[in-house]
Coordinates of C-alpha atoms in Angstrom, one line a residue:
Chain A
M7 CA 69.0 -89.9 -76.3
E8 CA 66.1 -87.7 -75.6
K9 CA 67.1 -84.0 -74.8
K10 CA 64.8 -81.3 -73.3
K11 CA 65.3 -77.7 -72.6
T12 CA 64.2 -76.2 -69.4
A13 CA 63.0 -72.9 -70.6
D14 CA 59.5 -73.1 -69.4
L15 CA 60.4 -73.5 -65.7
E16 CA 58.6 -71.2 -63.4
V17 CA 60.8 -69.9 -60.9
I18 CA 59.6 -68.3 -57.4
N19 CA 62.3 -66.8 -55.3
Y20 CA 61.8 -66.8 -51.5
N21 CA 64.0 -64.0 -50.2
N22 CA 67.1 -65.2 -51.8
D23 CA 66.9 -68.0 -49.3
F24 CA 65.6 -70.7 -51.7
L25 CA 63.9 -71.1 -55.1
I26 CA 60.9 -73.3 -56.1
L27 CA 60.7 -74.5 -59.6
K28 CA 57.7 -75.9 -61.2
G29 CA 55.7 -75.9 -64.4
L30 CA 57.2 -78.8 -66.1
P31 CA 55.7 -82.4 -66.4
S32 CA 57.1 -84.6 -63.6
P33 CA 59.8 -86.5 -65.6
E34 CA 61.2 -83.4 -67.1
L35 CA 61.2 -81.6 -63.7
A36 CA 63.0 -84.6 -62.1
A37 CA 65.5 -84.5 -65.1
A38 CA 66.0 -80.8 -64.5
A39 CA 66.6 -81.2 -60.8
R40 CA 69.2 -83.9 -61.8
G41 CA 70.7 -81.4 -64.3
I42 CA 71.0 -78.7 -61.8
Y43 CA 72.6 -80.9 -59.2
D44 CA 75.1 -82.3 -61.7
E45 CA 76.0 -78.7 -62.6
Q46 CA 77.4 -78.1 -59.1
Y47 CA 76.7 -74.3 -59.4
G48 CA 78.5 -72.3 -56.8
F49 CA 75.4 -70.5 -55.8
V50 CA 73.5 -73.8 -55.0
D51 CA 73.8 -75.4 -51.6
D52 CA 71.1 -78.1 -52.1
V53 CA 68.7 -79.5 -54.8
I54 CA 65.6 -81.3 -53.6
S55 CA 63.6 -82.9 -56.2
S56 CA 59.8 -83.9 -55.7
E57 CA 57.0 -84.8 -58.3
A58 CA 55.3 -81.4 -58.3
E59 CA 58.3 -79.0 -57.6
V60 CA 62.2 -78.7 -57.3
L61 CA 63.5 -76.8 -54.2
V62 CA 67.0 -75.1 -54.8
K63 CA 68.5 -73.8 -51.6
V64 CA 70.9 -70.9 -52.6
N65 CA 73.7 -69.2 -50.8
A66 CA 75.0 -65.6 -50.4
S67 CA 76.5 -65.6 -53.7
F68 CA 73.2 -66.1 -55.7
Q69 CA 72.2 -63.3 -57.9
N70 CA 68.8 -63.0 -59.8
S71 CA 70.5 -63.4 -63.0
D72 CA 71.5 -67.0 -62.1
I73 CA 67.8 -68.0 -62.6
Q74 CA 68.4 -67.8 -66.3
K75 CA 71.1 -70.4 -65.9
L76 CA 68.4 -72.8 -64.6
R77 CA 66.3 -72.1 -67.6
N78 CA 69.1 -72.7 -70.2
L79 CA 69.8 -76.2 -69.1
E80 CA 69.5 -79.1 -71.6
V81 CA 68.4 -82.1 -69.7
N82 CA 68.6 -85.7 -70.5
L83 CA 65.3 -87.7 -70.3
N84 CA 66.9 -91.0 -71.1
H85 CA 66.7 -93.6 -68.3
T86 CA 66.9 -97.3 -68.1
L87 CA 63.9 -98.6 -66.1
G88 CA 64.1 -101.4 -63.4
S89 CA 61.4 -103.7 -62.4
F90 CA 61.3 -105.0 -58.8
V91 CA 59.0 -107.4 -56.8
L92 CA 58.7 -106.2 -53.1
P93 CA 57.7 -108.9 -50.6
V94 CA 55.4 -107.4 -47.9
C95 CA 54.1 -109.3 -44.7
F96 CA 50.8 -107.5 -44.1
D97 CA 50.4 -109.0 -40.6
H98 CA 53.2 -106.7 -39.5
G99 CA 51.1 -103.6 -40.3
V100 CA 50.1 -101.6 -37.2
D101 CA 47.4 -99.4 -38.5
W102 CA 44.9 -101.7 -40.1
D103 CA 42.0 -100.7 -38.0
V104 CA 42.2 -97.1 -38.8
V105 CA 42.8 -97.6 -42.5
E106 CA 39.9 -100.2 -42.7
K107 CA 37.6 -97.6 -41.1
S108 CA 38.8 -94.4 -43.1
L109 CA 38.6 -96.2 -46.5
G110 CA 35.4 -98.3 -45.6
K111 CA 37.2 -101.3 -47.1
S112 CA 38.3 -104.6 -45.5
K113 CA 42.0 -105.5 -45.1
N114 CA 41.7 -108.3 -47.7
D115 CA 40.2 -105.9 -50.2
I116 CA 42.9 -103.5 -49.5
I117 CA 45.7 -106.2 -49.8
D118 CA 44.0 -107.4 -53.0
M119 CA 44.3 -104.0 -54.6
I120 CA 47.9 -103.4 -53.4
T121 CA 49.2 -106.8 -54.7
K122 CA 47.5 -106.4 -58.1
T123 CA 48.4 -102.8 -59.0
P124 CA 51.7 -102.2 -60.7
F125 CA 53.3 -99.3 -58.8
E126 CA 55.9 -96.8 -60.1
V127 CA 58.7 -95.0 -58.1
A128 CA 57.2 -91.4 -58.0
M129 CA 60.1 -89.9 -56.1
L130 CA 62.9 -90.7 -53.7
G131 CA 63.0 -88.3 -50.7
F132 CA 62.0 -88.0 -47.0
L133 CA 65.0 -90.1 -45.7
P134 CA 67.7 -92.1 -47.4
G135 CA 66.2 -95.2 -48.9
F136 CA 62.6 -93.9 -48.5
V137 CA 60.5 -94.5 -51.9
Y138 CA 57.2 -93.1 -52.8
L139 CA 55.1 -95.1 -55.0
N140 CA 52.6 -93.9 -57.4
G141 CA 49.6 -96.0 -58.6
L142 CA 47.2 -96.2 -55.7
P143 CA 43.5 -95.7 -57.0
K144 CA 41.8 -92.6 -55.7
A145 CA 39.4 -94.6 -53.6
F146 CA 42.5 -95.7 -51.6
H147 CA 44.1 -92.3 -50.9
V148 CA 44.1 -91.3 -47.1
Q149 CA 44.8 -88.2 -45.2
R150 CA 48.2 -88.2 -43.3
K151 CA 47.9 -88.3 -39.6
A152 CA 46.9 -85.5 -37.7
I153 CA 49.9 -86.0 -35.3
P154 CA 52.9 -88.1 -36.8
V155 CA 53.8 -91.0 -34.6
S156 CA 57.2 -90.9 -33.0
R157 CA 58.7 -94.1 -34.4
V158 CA 57.9 -96.2 -37.6
E159 CA 60.0 -99.3 -37.9
S160 CA 62.3 -99.7 -40.9
G161 CA 60.8 -101.8 -43.7
T162 CA 57.4 -100.4 -43.1
I163 CA 55.0 -100.2 -45.9
A164 CA 52.6 -97.2 -45.4
I165 CA 49.8 -95.4 -46.9
G166 CA 49.7 -91.5 -47.0
G167 CA 47.9 -89.2 -49.3
K168 CA 48.1 -90.7 -52.6
Y169 CA 51.2 -92.6 -52.2
I170 CA 52.4 -95.9 -50.8
G171 CA 55.6 -95.5 -49.0
L172 CA 58.6 -97.5 -48.0
Y173 CA 60.4 -96.6 -44.6
S174 CA 64.0 -97.9 -45.1
L175 CA 65.0 -96.3 -41.7
P176 CA 63.2 -96.1 -38.4
S177 CA 61.8 -92.6 -38.1
P178 CA 58.8 -90.6 -37.0
G179 CA 56.1 -90.8 -39.5
G180 CA 52.6 -89.4 -40.5
W181 CA 51.5 -92.3 -42.8
Y182 CA 49.5 -95.4 -41.9
S183 CA 51.5 -98.7 -41.5
L184 CA 50.1 -101.7 -43.6
G185 CA 53.0 -104.1 -43.4
R186 CA 56.6 -104.6 -43.4
T187 CA 59.1 -106.0 -46.0
P188 CA 62.1 -107.9 -44.7
F189 CA 64.4 -106.0 -47.2
S190 CA 66.0 -102.6 -46.9
N191 CA 66.3 -100.3 -49.8
Y192 CA 68.8 -98.3 -47.9
N193 CA 72.3 -98.9 -49.4
P194 CA 74.6 -96.6 -47.0
Q195 CA 77.7 -97.4 -49.1
S196 CA 76.4 -95.9 -52.3
E197 CA 76.5 -92.1 -53.2
H198 CA 72.9 -92.8 -54.2
P199 CA 71.7 -94.8 -51.2
S200 CA 68.7 -96.5 -52.9
Y201 CA 68.3 -99.7 -55.0
L202 CA 65.2 -98.5 -56.4
N203 CA 65.2 -95.5 -59.0
L204 CA 62.9 -92.9 -60.2
L205 CA 60.1 -94.5 -62.4
D206 CA 61.2 -98.0 -61.7
E207 CA 58.1 -100.5 -61.6
V208 CA 57.3 -102.2 -58.2
T209 CA 54.9 -105.0 -57.6
I210 CA 54.2 -105.9 -54.0
E211 CA 54.0 -109.7 -53.3
N212 CA 52.0 -110.8 -50.1
I213 CA 54.2 -113.0 -47.8
S214 CA 53.3 -114.8 -44.5
S215 CA 55.2 -114.0 -41.3
E216 CA 57.1 -117.3 -41.5
E217 CA 58.2 -116.1 -45.0
F218 CA 59.2 -112.9 -43.6
D219 CA 61.3 -114.5 -40.8
V220 CA 63.1 -116.7 -43.5
I221 CA 64.0 -113.9 -45.8
S222 CA 65.1 -111.7 -42.6
N223 CA 67.3 -114.4 -41.6
S224 CA 69.0 -114.9 -44.8
N225 CA 71.6 -112.5 -46.1
I226 CA 70.1 -111.8 -49.5
S227 CA 69.5 -108.1 -50.6
L228 CA 66.5 -106.7 -52.5
L229 CA 68.5 -106.8 -55.7
E230 CA 69.4 -110.6 -55.2
Y231 CA 66.0 -111.6 -54.3
N232 CA 64.8 -109.8 -57.8
T233 CA 67.5 -111.3 -59.9
G234 CA 67.2 -114.9 -58.5
D235 CA 70.8 -114.9 -57.4
H236 CA 70.1 -116.3 -54.1
G237 CA 70.0 -120.0 -55.0
Chain B
M20 CA 71.5 -45.8 -32.2
G21 CA 74.5 -46.3 -30.1
R22 CA 77.4 -44.0 -29.4
M23 CA 80.9 -44.0 -28.1
K24 CA 83.4 -41.2 -27.7
I25 CA 87.2 -41.8 -28.1
L26 CA 89.1 -40.4 -24.9
K27 CA 92.4 -41.5 -26.0
S28 CA 93.2 -43.0 -29.7
G29 CA 95.6 -45.8 -28.8
G30 CA 97.7 -47.2 -31.9
M31 CA 96.3 -46.6 -35.2
T32 CA 92.8 -47.2 -33.9
S33 CA 90.6 -47.4 -37.0
I34 CA 87.2 -48.7 -38.4
Q35 CA 87.9 -51.9 -40.4
D36 CA 85.7 -54.4 -42.2
S37 CA 86.4 -57.3 -44.5
G38 CA 88.0 -54.9 -47.0
R39 CA 87.5 -53.8 -50.6
K40 CA 87.3 -56.8 -52.7
G41 CA 88.0 -57.1 -56.4
K42 CA 89.1 -53.3 -56.7
A43 CA 92.9 -54.1 -57.5
Y44 CA 92.1 -53.6 -61.1
F45 CA 91.7 -49.9 -60.3
A46 CA 94.8 -49.9 -58.0
I47 CA 92.8 -49.8 -55.0
P48 CA 94.3 -51.6 -51.9
R49 CA 92.2 -54.3 -50.2
S50 CA 92.5 -52.6 -46.7
G51 CA 90.1 -54.3 -44.1
A52 CA 91.1 -55.8 -40.7
M53 CA 94.7 -57.1 -40.4
D54 CA 93.5 -60.2 -38.6
Q55 CA 90.1 -61.0 -40.3
K56 CA 89.7 -64.1 -38.2
S57 CA 89.6 -62.0 -34.7
L58 CA 87.3 -59.6 -36.3
R59 CA 84.9 -62.3 -37.4
L60 CA 85.2 -64.1 -34.0
G61 CA 83.7 -60.8 -32.3
Q62 CA 81.0 -60.7 -35.0
L63 CA 80.1 -64.4 -34.3
L64 CA 80.0 -63.7 -30.7
L65 CA 77.6 -60.9 -31.1
D66 CA 75.6 -62.7 -33.8
L67 CA 76.3 -60.0 -36.3
P68 CA 76.8 -60.3 -40.2
E69 CA 80.5 -61.4 -40.8
D70 CA 81.4 -58.7 -43.2
G71 CA 80.6 -55.7 -41.0
P72 CA 83.0 -53.3 -39.4
G73 CA 84.9 -53.2 -36.0
L74 CA 87.5 -51.2 -34.5
E75 CA 91.0 -52.1 -34.8
C76 CA 93.9 -51.0 -32.6
T77 CA 97.5 -51.8 -32.8
L78 CA 100.0 -52.3 -29.9
V79 CA 98.3 -49.6 -27.7
A80 CA 94.9 -49.8 -26.4
P81 CA 92.7 -46.7 -26.9
T82 CA 90.3 -45.4 -24.1
I83 CA 86.7 -45.3 -25.1
L84 CA 83.6 -43.8 -23.2
F85 CA 80.4 -45.5 -24.1
E86 CA 77.6 -43.2 -24.2
S87 CA 74.8 -45.9 -24.9
K88 CA 74.2 -49.2 -23.3
T89 CA 75.4 -52.1 -25.6
R90 CA 77.1 -55.4 -25.6
I91 CA 80.7 -55.7 -27.0
A92 CA 83.4 -58.3 -27.7
L93 CA 87.0 -57.9 -27.4
T94 CA 89.3 -60.1 -29.6
G95 CA 92.8 -60.3 -31.0
A96 CA 95.8 -59.7 -28.8
D97 CA 95.6 -59.4 -25.1
F98 CA 95.5 -55.7 -24.1
N99 CA 94.5 -56.4 -20.4
W100 CA 91.3 -54.6 -21.0
T101 CA 89.4 -53.1 -18.2
I102 CA 85.9 -51.5 -17.8
N103 CA 85.8 -48.8 -15.4
G104 CA 89.1 -50.2 -13.9
G105 CA 87.9 -53.9 -13.6
S106 CA 89.4 -56.5 -15.7
V107 CA 87.4 -58.0 -18.4
A108 CA 87.8 -61.2 -20.5
L109 CA 88.7 -61.6 -24.2
N110 CA 86.4 -63.4 -26.7
T111 CA 83.3 -63.2 -24.7
V112 CA 80.0 -61.0 -24.8
I113 CA 80.4 -57.9 -22.3
Q114 CA 77.5 -56.0 -21.1
I115 CA 78.1 -52.3 -21.1
N116 CA 76.2 -49.6 -19.4
E117 CA 75.8 -46.0 -20.4
G118 CA 78.9 -44.1 -19.0
D119 CA 81.2 -47.1 -18.9
V120 CA 84.9 -46.5 -19.8
L121 CA 86.9 -49.1 -21.6
S122 CA 90.7 -49.0 -21.6
G123 CA 93.7 -51.3 -21.7
K124 CA 97.4 -51.3 -21.7
N125 CA 99.9 -52.4 -24.4
A126 CA 99.4 -55.7 -26.5
E127 CA 100.7 -58.8 -25.0
I128 CA 100.3 -62.1 -26.9
G129 CA 99.8 -60.5 -30.2
L130 CA 99.8 -57.2 -31.7
R131 CA 96.3 -56.1 -32.9
G132 CA 93.0 -56.2 -31.0
Y133 CA 89.5 -55.7 -32.2
I134 CA 86.5 -54.0 -30.3
I135 CA 83.2 -55.2 -31.8
V136 CA 80.0 -53.4 -30.8
D137 CA 76.6 -54.9 -31.1
G138 CA 75.4 -53.2 -34.3
E139 CA 76.4 -51.7 -37.7
I140 CA 79.0 -49.0 -37.1
E141 CA 78.3 -46.0 -39.2
A142 CA 81.2 -44.8 -41.3
Q143 CA 82.0 -43.6 -44.8
I144 CA 81.4 -46.3 -47.5
N145 CA 84.0 -46.3 -50.4
H146 CA 83.9 -48.8 -53.1
G147 CA 81.7 -51.0 -51.0
S148 CA 83.6 -51.1 -47.7
K149 CA 83.9 -49.0 -44.5
S150 CA 87.6 -49.8 -44.0
T151 CA 89.7 -47.0 -43.2
Y152 CA 92.4 -46.4 -45.8
K153 CA 94.2 -43.3 -44.2
E154 CA 96.5 -42.3 -47.2
G155 CA 93.7 -42.6 -49.6
S156 CA 91.1 -40.9 -47.2
L157 CA 88.7 -43.8 -47.8
G158 CA 86.2 -45.3 -45.3
G159 CA 86.1 -44.8 -41.6
L160 CA 85.5 -41.4 -40.2
N161 CA 86.6 -39.1 -43.1
G162 CA 89.1 -41.7 -44.0
Q163 CA 91.2 -41.2 -40.8
F164 CA 92.4 -42.9 -37.8
L165 CA 90.2 -42.3 -34.7
K166 CA 91.4 -39.3 -32.4
P167 CA 90.3 -38.0 -29.2
N168 CA 86.8 -36.6 -29.2
D169 CA 85.6 -38.5 -32.2
T170 CA 82.2 -39.9 -31.9
V171 CA 81.5 -43.3 -33.4
T172 CA 78.0 -44.3 -33.7
W173 CA 76.1 -47.6 -34.8
E174 CA 72.8 -48.8 -35.7
N175 CA 71.4 -51.5 -33.5
C176 CA 70.6 -54.4 -35.6
N177 CA 69.9 -57.3 -33.3
V178 CA 66.9 -57.9 -31.2
H179 CA 68.2 -59.4 -28.2
Q180 CA 65.2 -61.2 -27.0
S181 CA 66.2 -64.9 -26.4
D182 CA 62.4 -65.8 -26.8
V183 CA 61.7 -64.1 -30.2
I184 CA 62.4 -66.2 -33.4
N185 CA 62.6 -64.5 -37.0
I186 CA 60.5 -66.2 -39.5
H187 CA 59.5 -65.8 -43.3
L188 CA 56.4 -66.6 -45.0
G189 CA 56.6 -70.2 -46.4
P190 CA 55.1 -71.5 -49.8
E191 CA 51.8 -72.6 -48.2
W192 CA 51.4 -69.6 -46.0
N193 CA 48.0 -69.0 -47.6
F194 CA 46.9 -72.4 -46.6
L195 CA 46.5 -70.8 -43.1
T196 CA 43.1 -69.0 -42.2
R197 CA 43.6 -65.5 -41.7
E198 CA 43.1 -66.0 -37.9
A199 CA 45.8 -68.6 -37.8
Q200 CA 48.3 -66.3 -39.6
E201 CA 47.6 -63.9 -36.8
Q202 CA 47.9 -66.6 -34.1
L203 CA 51.3 -67.7 -35.5
L204 CA 52.7 -64.2 -35.1
N205 CA 51.1 -63.3 -31.8
S206 CA 50.9 -66.4 -29.5
D207 CA 53.4 -68.3 -27.3
F208 CA 54.8 -71.6 -28.6
Q209 CA 56.8 -74.2 -26.7
I210 CA 59.0 -76.9 -27.9
T211 CA 57.8 -80.2 -26.5
T212 CA 59.7 -82.9 -25.0
D213 CA 58.9 -85.4 -27.9
S214 CA 61.3 -83.3 -30.2
N215 CA 64.5 -84.7 -31.4
R216 CA 67.3 -83.9 -33.9
M217 CA 64.8 -84.6 -36.7
G218 CA 62.2 -82.0 -35.8
A219 CA 60.9 -79.8 -33.0
R220 CA 57.3 -80.3 -32.3
L221 CA 55.6 -77.1 -31.1
N222 CA 52.8 -76.7 -28.6
G223 CA 50.8 -73.5 -29.2
P224 CA 47.1 -72.4 -30.1
G225 CA 45.7 -75.0 -32.7
L226 CA 46.3 -73.3 -35.9
K227 CA 43.5 -73.9 -38.5
L228 CA 44.1 -74.7 -42.1
I229 CA 42.1 -74.0 -45.2
H230 CA 43.6 -76.9 -47.2
Q231 CA 44.6 -79.9 -44.9
E232 CA 47.4 -81.1 -46.9
M233 CA 49.4 -81.0 -50.2
S234 CA 48.4 -83.2 -53.0
S235 CA 51.9 -84.4 -53.3
S236 CA 54.9 -84.5 -51.0
V237 CA 57.1 -81.5 -51.5
P238 CA 60.6 -80.6 -50.6
V239 CA 61.6 -79.4 -47.0
F240 CA 64.8 -78.3 -45.3
P241 CA 66.1 -77.6 -41.9
G242 CA 64.1 -74.5 -40.7
I243 CA 60.9 -75.2 -42.6
I244 CA 57.9 -75.0 -40.3
Q245 CA 55.2 -77.7 -41.3
L246 CA 51.7 -77.9 -40.2
P247 CA 49.9 -81.1 -39.7
S248 CA 46.2 -81.1 -39.4
S249 CA 46.6 -81.3 -35.5
G250 CA 47.2 -77.5 -35.9
Q251 CA 50.7 -77.9 -33.9
P252 CA 53.5 -76.9 -35.9
I253 CA 56.7 -79.1 -36.6
V254 CA 60.1 -77.5 -37.3
V255 CA 62.3 -79.6 -39.5
L256 CA 65.8 -79.7 -38.0
Q257 CA 69.3 -80.8 -38.6
D258 CA 68.5 -84.5 -39.1
G259 CA 65.2 -83.8 -40.8
Q260 CA 63.6 -85.2 -43.7
T261 CA 64.1 -83.8 -47.4
T262 CA 60.4 -84.0 -48.4
G263 CA 57.0 -84.1 -46.7
G264 CA 53.2 -83.6 -47.4
Y265 CA 52.2 -81.2 -44.6
P266 CA 51.7 -77.6 -45.6
R267 CA 55.0 -75.4 -45.2
I268 CA 53.4 -72.3 -43.6
A269 CA 56.9 -70.5 -42.9
Y270 CA 60.5 -70.9 -42.4
I271 CA 63.3 -70.1 -40.0
R272 CA 66.7 -69.0 -42.0
T273 CA 69.5 -71.2 -41.4
R274 CA 71.3 -68.4 -39.4
D275 CA 68.4 -68.0 -37.0
L276 CA 68.0 -71.6 -36.6
D277 CA 71.0 -71.7 -34.1
K278 CA 69.1 -69.6 -31.8
F279 CA 65.9 -71.4 -32.2
N280 CA 67.9 -74.8 -31.4
Q281 CA 69.1 -73.2 -27.9
I282 CA 65.4 -72.6 -26.7
G283 CA 64.7 -74.6 -23.7
L284 CA 62.1 -77.4 -23.7
N285 CA 58.6 -76.1 -22.7
Q286 CA 60.1 -72.5 -22.5
P287 CA 57.6 -70.0 -24.2
F288 CA 58.7 -68.0 -27.2
R289 CA 57.3 -66.1 -30.1
F290 CA 57.6 -65.8 -33.8
V291 CA 58.0 -62.5 -35.5
L292 CA 58.0 -61.7 -39.2
G293 CA 61.5 -60.9 -40.3
N294 CA 62.2 -58.6 -43.3

């Protein structure tokens, strides 16, 4: 098992309200976040992990000397990676006009790139079941909406900044909708309510709206679809 | 600063707070309010820190002349409290004017009452507490119960402007132009009707950013103020997302978020920089 020390963490303290930790490569930072979460420190109220930084919300019992505890962690980098195929109906995307215009590329070219790129789960966050995917070539990055819309449907695949995102719950959102998957990655019964995990590989498969309806009306889950357990 | 004068001392009336913690090793008693919950209730009503002091009286109510305008809360036993002879209710915020006299009778339904004033009562601090321990002469006014002609003073610590919200600088404060930093702290904002439990969308002067957005999505929590490129901030609320890609220009502390969440829609308010 590969173990790593967190001694190089950079820690910024915001008025004893929260700490921002950075300065480690993403996989080590994510492992540090998991390590801090697992320790269940009394001075920690919440740990939020992201690619570039970890935010630790602290409470009144926090003391500056506690920062050393975060730097003394030994974290585990071992992780079994999954591989998923995510079917997406691009005809259900609602922001194609804007995306084509802002990227200067046709819908077909964009779909072609998306279905040929192996994506990687960069982080889980935003809302339960939401997945950030890395792997979008730079020429396909778009700036987030200036005014987030009030509602994005669940299952929406969207593009925002350098990410492809999967909305598992309906919510307001600032990304551009390209399509919808008939699956939900939100598993409310599980403590970790996502089928996909950090660094899992995801390939996106183009399906028609008829196929979308067939899958929607079946009762299979994303896991069953990927293991072929659906007859 | 606020002042009150004790006219009649009542029963064992003394300054008490949450007590001296962890000092039993030196045989120092815990002291503090005999009914901590009632003291805390008063502090919550007045939006005060929950470990601060109040006055505790036992069985007999004191008579007190307020020499400053303030707000008080009366909790614990029912002493049939009156202000200038008129009945006042327990467990609510009472407005006090300069010259008002608080008095009461004997305790009914309970034994101990608490008078909490809107501020931090000044008293002797021993071993980290202002609680009066008479036998040991610790805390309170020279370690003694209050007696006629004693003056109790307090430092006002709350800004009671319902339209002012304390904020602190966020990680991306420097993404704002100098002008936008000024505007955030010196302009009226309103919460718009397309807000929900996830976030409050604000309407104010369009704030300009030097950098439009983050290179990757970063953590947020209830109270974080995000700024999309539209220039209209969004405050992340209780059902809010845990990560986002808009710059986090400032944040509202958890404790101040209660007040923010009670601001009416389209009602103007301002942000001030907290300490």
